[in-house]
C-alpha atoms as a printed R data frame, in Angstrom:
   type eleno elety resid chain resno        x       y      z
1  ATOM     1    CA   MET     A     1 -110.548 -79.883 89.577
2  ATOM     2    CA   LEU     A     2 -114.891 -79.013 89.367
3  ATOM     3    CA   THR     A     3 -117.056 -78.794 92.039
4  ATOM     4    CA   ALA     A     4 -121.032 -79.775 90.865
5  ATOM     5    CA   MET     A     5 -124.026 -77.300 91.948
6  ATOM     6    CA   VAL     A     6 -127.577 -77.096 91.072
7  ATOM     7    CA   MET     A     7 -130.017 -74.008 91.370
8  ATOM     8    CA   VAL     A     8 -133.558 -74.858 91.175
9  ATOM     9    CA   CYS     A     9 -135.914 -71.919 90.075
10 ATOM    10    CA   SER     A    10 -139.829 -71.971 90.706
11 ATOM    11    CA   LEU     A    11 -141.523 -70.964 87.334
12 ATOM    12    CA   ILE     A    12 -144.570 -69.796 89.459
13 ATOM    13    CA   ALA     A    13 -142.556 -67.685 91.872
14 ATOM    14    CA   PRO     A    14 -140.040 -65.581 89.791
15 ATOM    15    CA   GLY     A    15 -137.152 -64.756 91.782
16 ATOM    16    CA   ASP     A    16 -137.530 -68.143 94.113
17 ATOM    17    CA   CYS     A    17 -134.604 -70.195 93.803
18 ATOM    18    CA   ALA     A    18 -132.245 -72.396 95.728
19 ATOM    19    CA   LYS     A    19 -128.743 -73.449 95.190
20 ATOM    20    CA   PHE     A    20 -127.162 -76.317 95.855
21 ATOM    21    CA   THR     A    21 -123.352 -77.077 95.876
22 ATOM    22    CA   ASP     A    22 -122.163 -80.645 96.151
23 ATOM    23    CA   SER     A    23 -120.300 -81.875 99.087
24 ATOM    24    CA   ARG     A    24 -118.442 -85.390 97.800
25 ATOM    25    CA   GLY     A    25 -116.368 -83.590 95.048
26 ATOM    26    CA   PRO     A    26 -114.281 -81.954 93.576
27 ATOM    27    CA   TYR     A    27 -114.366 -84.253 90.677
28 ATOM    28    CA   LYS     A    28 -110.868 -84.791 87.535
29 ATOM    29    CA   THR     A    29 -113.225 -84.623 85.168
30 ATOM    30    CA   GLU     A    30 -116.532 -82.920 83.752
31 ATOM    31    CA   LYS     A    31 -118.184 -86.297 83.159
32 ATOM    32    CA   GLU     A    32 -117.190 -87.279 86.470
33 ATOM    33    CA   CYS     A    33 -118.922 -83.809 87.114
34 ATOM    34    CA   MET     A    34 -122.246 -84.099 85.129
35 ATOM    35    CA   ALA     A    35 -122.731 -87.646 86.366
36 ATOM    36    CA   ARG     A    36 -122.709 -86.360 89.997
37 ATOM    37    CA   ILE     A    37 -125.432 -83.273 89.490
38 ATOM    38    CA   GLU     A    38 -127.586 -85.884 87.593
39 ATOM    39    CA   GLU     A    39 -127.302 -87.729 91.182
40 ATOM    40    CA   MET     A    40 -127.913 -84.453 92.583
41 ATOM    41    CA   ILE     A    41 -131.229 -83.622 90.429
42 ATOM    42    CA   ALA     A    42 -132.707 -87.275 91.105
43 ATOM    43    CA   SER     A    43 -132.283 -86.157 94.964
44 ATOM    44    CA   ILE     A    44 -133.139 -82.867 94.551
45 ATOM    45    CA   ASP     A    45 -136.440 -83.094 93.059
46 ATOM    46    CA   PRO     A    46 -138.490 -85.460 95.154
47 ATOM    47    CA   THR     A    47 -138.145 -83.232 98.431
48 ATOM    48    CA   LEU     A    48 -139.584 -80.083 96.563
49 ATOM    49    CA   PRO     A    49 -143.029 -79.440 96.225
50 ATOM    50    CA   PRO     A    50 -144.516 -80.600 92.860
51 ATOM    51    CA   THR     A    51 -144.762 -77.293 90.872
52 ATOM    52    CA   PRO     A    52 -142.948 -76.144 88.063
53 ATOM    53    CA   LYS     A    53 -140.066 -75.413 87.797
54 ATOM    54    CA   GLN     A    54 -136.472 -74.862 86.236
55 ATOM    55    CA   TYR     A    55 -133.068 -76.635 86.655
56 ATOM    56    CA   TYR     A    56 -130.058 -75.005 86.135
57 ATOM    57    CA   PHE     A    57 -126.551 -76.415 86.793
58 ATOM    58    CA   LYS     A    58 -122.866 -76.284 85.908
59 ATOM    59    CA   CYS     A    59 -119.519 -77.652 87.227
60 ATOM    60    CA   ALA     A    60 -117.571 -75.148 88.314
61 ATOM    61    CA   GLU     A    61 -113.544 -74.816 88.661
62 ATOM    62    CA   LEU     A    62 -112.120 -74.474 92.085
63 ATOM    63    CA   GLN     A    63 -109.299 -71.853 92.782
64 ATOM    64    CA   LYS     A    64 -106.697 -72.640 95.345
65 ATOM    65    CA   GLY     A    65 -107.725 -71.120 98.639
66 ATOM    66    CA   VAL     A    66 -111.214 -70.249 97.457
67 ATOM    67    CA   SER     A    67 -114.111 -72.255 98.707
68 ATOM    68    CA   ILE     A    68 -117.681 -72.322 96.900
């Protein structure tokens, strides 16, 4: 099972990053997880200042008994 994670970093202020972890998942396939990442980025972007930024993302494998 996979969970979607997105990190947004400012290109103006190095080290200024925010991490977002999906609360809807987990997902059975990487395709489902990547679709959720696209939704998350589309929702996150309008809430951030209009400055240059870089998005990093991954579909993390859930480990039994470990929360992210």
